[in-house]
Amino acid sequence: MFENLTERLSGIFENLRRRGRLSEADVDAAMREVRLALLEADVHYGVVKQFTNRVKERAVGHDISRALNPAQQVIKIVNEELIQTLGPPSSLQLKGERPYVIVLVGLQGSGKTTAAAKLAKRLRAMGERTMLVAADPYRPAAVTQLQTLAEQIGVPVFHDADLTPPKLAEKAYQTARKGGVSVVILDTAGRSQMDQDLMDELRAIEKKVPVTETILVVDAMIGQEALNVAQGFRQALPLSGLFLTKIDGDARGGAAISIREVTGIPIKFLGVGESIDAIEEYNPDRLASRILGMGDLLGLIEKA
Amino acid sequence: EKTRKVAFGRIANFLGTSELDDETWEDLEGLLIQADLGVETTLDVIDALKKRVRDEGLTTTGELDQALKDELIARLQEPILPDFSHKPTVIILVGVNGSGKTTSAAKLARRFQDEGKSALLVAADTYRAAAIDQLKVWAERVNVPMIAGQPGGDPGAAAFDGINAAVARKKDVVLIDTAGRLHTRYNLMEEIKKVHRVSGKALPGAPHATWLVLDATTGQNAFQQAKAFQDAVAIDGVILAKLDSSAKGGMAFAIKSQLNLPIIYAGLGEKITDLQPFDREAFVCGIIDRSLEKNNDD
Ligand SMILES: Nc1nc2c(ncn2[C@@H]2O[C@H](COP(=O)(O)OP(=O)(O)OP(=O)(O)O)[C@@H](O)[C@H]2O)c(=O)[nH]1
Ligand SMILES: Nc1nc2c(ncn2[C@@H]2O[C@H](COP(=O)(O)OP(=O)(O)OP(=O)(O)O)[C@@H](O)[C@H]2O)c(=O)[nH]1
Ligand SMILES: [Mg+2]
Ligand SMILES: [Mg+2]
């Protein structure tokens, strides 16, 4: 079903002898293929439009380098633009007064609870005194799930079944402060950005405690709705980063582009498996190649 | 109501014979792609619609709206239920991580009980933290017995025990909840094949249905998931979970047309009663009407 973008572009440029520059017609033909590749990777329809316009602007009249054929030339520009859009890797910005508070938010089943444990393990290894907070009172056994994961890494879990999530967050924060905890990680319930009550609950949590990082956790397999999800959470909360999960599958992960484009929040982590060690910092080059479905080819072109 | 009229007015403009130009078809293309139908299906639908506009000379808003709906509905199928004459009828739920399997298993148990069938739940996810506890809470809430595997134990053994227990207790339906697994993980796909095989050993003819639970927010990857699970364990149908979200679930079309898999149920929320037999018409209206309303709000 998915023909490689290089093959498609090579087909288009077959008749194109080296004319020195890429004409507008050449580039338009190429952009149709780029557009298709991005849509197949789940980049949002509107974002694809903006993106191809930017690429087109750069590509028209572009001098064809000696080392590259026109197809490679276009791919090089697309790739550079993708990397630009995806942005540099970013880590947690833990500054100011301790304890730092990290809140994980996102749709149902996106991977928040697992991500919370992964972050806790990582921060603990960095020498932080870490505490997890089980702030999902709705999903059956959500608390047990977090406790089970926390046990594997020896991190305490704060929970109180009698408290609403905002009150629980407040009490957890106070407890952490008194106990010399340096990082508090809140695992919240999955929710739709359209659910006003539950979005209000998140707002209330962020009023009760000084939040250092609000991380949106998104499943790499998500489709066109990624844009609305990101926009919805962004409107309600000061998001500070993206955690893209389940990247160990074969989803192309084009949602990352859409989310970056509409929110500007940096991508901070990738989830690469179910185990609590399966967390990686993201690499823009690799994610760009993945979105284009091109593997190592890009590396070769970059060197040319 | 006003929004809707404006919306359909706009669609009439897209498709109306007088003002039909490339840009208006592009708007329709945008609507379908944003509902995750994918480029191929979208172009196929648009071609079919253009042909109808030409051949049938469609002009009114109502006709055009209906033609689009018809085209989409025709690309889907009514749900096909398993043959419940097997006692017990064994159903296995499979799917990628977090798609909604455990919740769907509980919802189905409740639904079947309401239909007068006695159900038994099997917790065969021995891997994920508190997966068994999660199903246990649901089983207690719906008052259905549950057989569970050992944490870290063999999921095949759990399925085997569960089916045997259902036979002994003369239950009508057995629902087996399995661990989430990405379809690209070779070992885990081998494991699910084993659960499938072992079910047949416990009860000849079982499983009577294997359903793929798909998250409606999934994009183009849904197709790869469906294909891989179908290759591994012969899927009979799909449960489209989280259809209450803002997502439209448009991958259902490609999964039907290319893999011939019907959607059986739609998950419409996190509550136990939030599961409905798949309704093609409601599904298609969700894609068209909700998209148009949203576009108009922008
Ligand atoms: N393969 C893979 N699975 C993951 C990854 N992250 C999480 N999962 C799995 O995805 C499923 C859902 O993860 P959870 O952490 O429970 O997701 P959640 O967002 O907390 O879910 P809710 O609390 O119900 O909203 C589980 O089966 C996890 O093991 C990942 O990076 N890769
Ligand atoms: N809104 C909505 N949420 C749902 C629906 N079905 C399941 N969920 C939620 O999605 C999350 C994941 O559901 P589970 O049933 O645990 O998914 P699973 O496939 O069993 O997950 P793993 O076993 O970890 O692979 C939970 O928060 C559920 O409440 C649905 O139809 N609508
Ligand atoms: Mg959770
Ligand atoms: Mg489960």
PDB file of N, CA and C and ligand atoms in Angstrom, chain A residues 106-115 118 136 139 142 145 187-191 217 244-248 270-274 278, chain B residues 97-98 128 180 182 185 270, ligand 1:
ATOM      1  N   GLY A 106      -3.868  13.241  29.376  1.00  0.00           N
ATOM      2  CA  GLY A 106      -4.075  12.706  28.030  1.00  0.00           C
ATOM      3  C   GLY A 106      -5.347  11.891  27.907  1.00  0.00           C
ATOM      4  N   LEU A 107      -5.567  11.396  26.712  1.00  0.00           N
ATOM      5  CA  LEU A 107      -6.755  10.574  26.426  1.00  0.00           C
ATOM      6  C   LEU A 107      -6.680   9.237  27.172  1.00  0.00           C
ATOM      7  N   GLN A 108      -7.807   8.557  27.239  1.00  0.00           N
ATOM      8  CA  GLN A 108      -7.876   7.229  27.844  1.00  0.00           C
ATOM      9  C   GLN A 108      -6.940   6.245  27.129  1.00  0.00           C
ATOM     10  N   GLY A 109      -6.155   5.547  27.918  1.00  0.00           N
ATOM     11  CA  GLY A 109      -5.318   4.479  27.357  1.00  0.00           C
ATOM     12  C   GLY A 109      -4.097   4.951  26.608  1.00  0.00           C
ATOM     13  N   SER A 110      -3.770   6.247  26.679  1.00  0.00           N
ATOM     14  CA  SER A 110      -2.637   6.757  25.904  1.00  0.00           C
ATOM     15  C   SER A 110      -1.295   6.301  26.481  1.00  0.00           C
ATOM     16  N   GLY A 111      -1.278   5.972  27.776  1.00  0.00           N
ATOM     17  CA  GLY A 111      -0.029   5.494  28.377  1.00  0.00           C
ATOM     18  C   GLY A 111       0.474   6.329  29.545  1.00  0.00           C
ATOM     19  N   LYS A 112      -0.436   7.082  30.179  1.00  0.00           N
ATOM     20  CA  LYS A 112      -0.041   7.982  31.270  1.00  0.00           C
ATOM     21  C   LYS A 112       0.549   7.249  32.474  1.00  0.00           C
ATOM     22  N   THR A 113      -0.145   6.219  32.933  1.00  0.00           N
ATOM     23  CA  THR A 113       0.282   5.529  34.147  1.00  0.00           C
ATOM     24  C   THR A 113       1.658   4.892  33.941  1.00  0.00           C
ATOM     25  N   THR A 114       1.822   4.271  32.780  1.00  0.00           N
ATOM     26  CA  THR A 114       3.116   3.669  32.452  1.00  0.00           C
ATOM     27  C   THR A 114       4.188   4.751  32.356  1.00  0.00           C
ATOM     28  N   ALA A 115       3.844   5.866  31.719  1.00  0.00           N
ATOM     29  CA  ALA A 115       4.804   6.966  31.570  1.00  0.00           C
ATOM     30  C   ALA A 115       5.201   7.532  32.935  1.00  0.00           C
ATOM     31  N   LYS A 118       7.744   5.274  34.349  1.00  0.00           N
ATOM     32  CA  LYS A 118       9.003   5.402  33.600  1.00  0.00           C
ATOM     33  C   LYS A 118       9.760   6.661  34.029  1.00  0.00           C
ATOM     34  N   ASP A 136      -6.115   9.034  39.754  1.00  0.00           N
ATOM     35  CA  ASP A 136      -7.186   8.518  38.889  1.00  0.00           C
ATOM     36  C   ASP A 136      -8.149   7.671  39.712  1.00  0.00           C
ATOM     37  N   ARG A 139     -10.901   4.881  36.831  1.00  0.00           N
ATOM     38  CA  ARG A 139     -10.657   3.603  36.162  1.00  0.00           C
ATOM     39  C   ARG A 139     -10.467   2.495  37.184  1.00  0.00           C
ATOM     40  N   ALA A 142      -6.927   1.468  38.812  1.00  0.00           N
ATOM     41  CA  ALA A 142      -5.885   2.392  38.337  1.00  0.00           C
ATOM     42  C   ALA A 142      -4.838   2.600  39.423  1.00  0.00           C
ATOM     43  N   GLN A 145      -2.666  -0.444  39.745  1.00  0.00           N
ATOM     44  CA  GLN A 145      -1.737  -0.480  38.604  1.00  0.00           C
ATOM     45  C   GLN A 145      -0.499   0.372  38.893  1.00  0.00           C
ATOM     46  N   ASP A 187      -0.253  11.032  38.288  1.00  0.00           N
ATOM     47  CA  ASP A 187      -0.900  10.250  37.233  1.00  0.00           C
ATOM     48  C   ASP A 187      -2.395  10.563  37.265  1.00  0.00           C
ATOM     49  N   THR A 188      -2.897  11.195  36.226  1.00  0.00           N
ATOM     50  CA  THR A 188      -4.322  11.544  36.218  1.00  0.00           C
ATOM     51  C   THR A 188      -5.116  10.569  35.355  1.00  0.00           C
ATOM     52  N   ALA A 189      -6.435  10.608  35.502  1.00  0.00           N
ATOM     53  CA  ALA A 189      -7.306   9.717  34.727  1.00  0.00           C
ATOM     54  C   ALA A 189      -7.320  10.138  33.260  1.00  0.00           C
ATOM     55  N   GLY A 190      -7.536   9.177  32.391  1.00  0.00           N
ATOM     56  CA  GLY A 190      -7.691   9.488  30.971  1.00  0.00           C
ATOM     57  C   GLY A 190      -8.979  10.276  30.760  1.00  0.00           C
ATOM     58  N   ARG A 191      -8.953  11.193  29.802  1.00  0.00           N
ATOM     59  CA  ARG A 191     -10.149  12.001  29.552  1.00  0.00           C
ATOM     60  C   ARG A 191     -10.113  12.539  28.131  1.00  0.00           C
ATOM     61  N   VAL A 217       0.402  13.194  27.204  1.00  0.00           N
ATOM     62  CA  VAL A 217       0.821  11.857  26.789  1.00  0.00           C
ATOM     63  C   VAL A 217      -0.061  11.422  25.615  1.00  0.00           C
ATOM     64  N   LEU A 244       5.384  10.920  23.636  1.00  0.00           N
ATOM     65  CA  LEU A 244       4.782  10.136  22.560  1.00  0.00           C
ATOM     66  C   LEU A 244       5.011   8.653  22.836  1.00  0.00           C
ATOM     67  N   THR A 245       3.934   7.915  23.058  1.00  0.00           N
ATOM     68  CA  THR A 245       4.070   6.522  23.497  1.00  0.00           C
ATOM     69  C   THR A 245       3.867   5.516  22.368  1.00  0.00           C
ATOM     70  N   LYS A 246       4.204   4.280  22.654  1.00  0.00           N
ATOM     71  CA  LYS A 246       3.964   3.135  21.763  1.00  0.00           C
ATOM     72  C   LYS A 246       4.643   3.318  20.409  1.00  0.00           C
ATOM     73  N   ILE A 247       5.764   3.985  20.435  1.00  0.00           N
ATOM     74  CA  ILE A 247       6.535   4.233  19.221  1.00  0.00           C
ATOM     75  C   ILE A 247       7.287   2.967  18.826  1.00  0.00           C
ATOM     76  N   ASP A 248       7.210   1.927  19.667  1.00  0.00           N
ATOM     77  CA  ASP A 248       7.847   0.650  19.344  1.00  0.00           C
ATOM     78  C   ASP A 248       7.063  -0.132  18.294  1.00  0.00           C
ATOM     79  N   LEU A 270       9.938   9.583  24.349  1.00  0.00           N
ATOM     80  CA  LEU A 270       9.251   8.568  23.569  1.00  0.00           C
ATOM     81  C   LEU A 270       9.075   7.330  24.441  1.00  0.00           C
ATOM     82  N   GLY A 271       7.914   6.718  24.363  1.00  0.00           N
ATOM     83  CA  GLY A 271       7.698   5.425  25.014  1.00  0.00           C
ATOM     84  C   GLY A 271       7.968   4.348  23.985  1.00  0.00           C
ATOM     85  N   VAL A 272       8.890   3.436  24.311  1.00  0.00           N
ATOM     86  CA  VAL A 272       9.294   2.447  23.309  1.00  0.00           C
ATOM     87  C   VAL A 272       9.026   1.007  23.759  1.00  0.00           C
ATOM     88  N   GLY A 273       8.099   0.842  24.685  1.00  0.00           N
ATOM     89  CA  GLY A 273       7.765  -0.510  25.123  1.00  0.00           C
ATOM     90  C   GLY A 273       6.963  -0.453  26.404  1.00  0.00           C
ATOM     91  N   GLU A 274       6.518  -1.625  26.831  1.00  0.00           N
ATOM     92  CA  GLU A 274       5.679  -1.671  28.027  1.00  0.00           C
ATOM     93  C   GLU A 274       6.478  -1.636  29.314  1.00  0.00           C
ATOM     94  N   ALA A 278      11.508   1.284  29.187  1.00  0.00           N
ATOM     95  CA  ALA A 278      11.334   1.571  27.763  1.00  0.00           C
ATOM     96  C   ALA A 278      10.957   3.033  27.531  1.00  0.00           C
TER      97      ALA A 278
ATOM     98  N   ASN B  97      -2.087  -2.320  22.800  1.00  0.00           N
ATOM     99  CA  ASN B  97      -2.129  -1.811  24.166  1.00  0.00           C
ATOM    100  C   ASN B  97      -3.096  -0.641  24.331  1.00  0.00           C
ATOM    101  N   GLY B  98      -3.924  -0.756  25.350  1.00  0.00           N
ATOM    102  CA  GLY B  98      -4.780   0.367  25.731  1.00  0.00           C
ATOM    103  C   GLY B  98      -5.965   0.632  24.823  1.00  0.00           C
ATOM    104  N   ARG B 128       0.199  -7.264  32.187  1.00  0.00           N
ATOM    105  CA  ARG B 128       0.161  -5.858  32.589  1.00  0.00           C
ATOM    106  C   ARG B 128      -0.159  -5.673  34.062  1.00  0.00           C
ATOM    107  N   GLY B 180      -2.740  -6.530  26.061  1.00  0.00           N
ATOM    108  CA  GLY B 180      -2.479  -5.687  24.906  1.00  0.00           C
ATOM    109  C   GLY B 180      -1.136  -6.055  24.304  1.00  0.00           C
ATOM    110  N   LEU B 182       1.421  -5.012  20.709  1.00  0.00           N
ATOM    111  CA  LEU B 182       1.583  -4.402  19.395  1.00  0.00           C
ATOM    112  C   LEU B 182       1.745  -5.531  18.387  1.00  0.00           C
ATOM    113  N   ARG B 185       5.114  -7.185  17.393  1.00  0.00           N
ATOM    114  CA  ARG B 185       5.944  -7.970  18.316  1.00  0.00           C
ATOM    115  C   ARG B 185       5.759  -9.456  18.057  1.00  0.00           C
ATOM    116  N   GLU B 270     -17.066   5.183  29.101  1.00  0.00           N
ATOM    117  CA  GLU B 270     -16.350   4.355  30.073  1.00  0.00           C
ATOM    118  C   GLU B 270     -17.283   3.590  31.008  1.00  0.00           C
TER     119      GLU B 270
HETATM  120  N1  LIG C   1       4.124  -1.168  23.466  1.00  0.00           N
HETATM  121  C1  LIG C   1       3.970  -0.148  24.311  1.00  0.00           C
HETATM  122  N2  LIG C   1       2.971  -0.183  25.191  1.00  0.00           N
HETATM  123  C2  LIG C   1       2.832   0.854  26.042  1.00  0.00           C
HETATM  124  C3  LIG C   1       3.690   1.968  26.038  1.00  0.00           C
HETATM  125  N3  LIG C   1       3.268   2.820  26.999  1.00  0.00           N
HETATM  126  C4  LIG C   1       2.187   2.248  27.576  1.00  0.00           C
HETATM  127  N4  LIG C   1       1.917   1.059  26.999  1.00  0.00           N
HETATM  128  C5  LIG C   1       0.807   0.124  27.264  1.00  0.00           C
HETATM  129  O1  LIG C   1      -0.382   0.769  26.893  1.00  0.00           O
HETATM  130  C6  LIG C   1      -1.450   0.370  27.726  1.00  0.00           C
HETATM  131  C7  LIG C   1      -2.084   1.571  28.375  1.00  0.00           C
HETATM  132  O2  LIG C   1      -1.132   2.169  29.238  1.00  0.00           O
HETATM  133  P1  LIG C   1      -1.553   2.928  30.573  1.00  0.00           P
HETATM  134  O3  LIG C   1      -0.291   3.461  31.168  1.00  0.00           O
HETATM  135  O4  LIG C   1      -2.420   2.088  31.401  1.00  0.00           O
HETATM  136  O5  LIG C   1      -2.387   4.107  29.924  1.00  0.00           O
HETATM  137  P2  LIG C   1      -3.185   5.278  30.674  1.00  0.00           P
HETATM  138  O6  LIG C   1      -3.059   6.478  29.818  1.00  0.00           O
HETATM  139  O7  LIG C   1      -2.743   5.386  32.079  1.00  0.00           O
HETATM  140  O8  LIG C   1      -4.669   4.702  30.612  1.00  0.00           O
HETATM  141  P3  LIG C   1      -5.948   5.292  31.394  1.00  0.00           P
HETATM  142  O9  LIG C   1      -5.500   5.566  32.787  1.00  0.00           O
HETATM  143  O10 LIG C   1      -6.961   4.235  31.282  1.00  0.00           O
HETATM  144  O11 LIG C   1      -6.332   6.523  30.646  1.00  0.00           O
HETATM  145  C8  LIG C   1      -0.843  -0.610  28.703  1.00  0.00           C
HETATM  146  O12 LIG C   1      -1.009  -1.917  28.173  1.00  0.00           O
HETATM  147  C9  LIG C   1       0.631  -0.259  28.711  1.00  0.00           C
HETATM  148  O13 LIG C   1       1.425  -1.354  29.047  1.00  0.00           O
HETATM  149  C10 LIG C   1       4.745   1.995  25.071  1.00  0.00           C
HETATM  150  O14 LIG C   1       5.529   2.916  24.969  1.00  0.00           O
HETATM  151  N5  LIG C   1       4.839   0.908  24.231  1.00  0.00           N
END
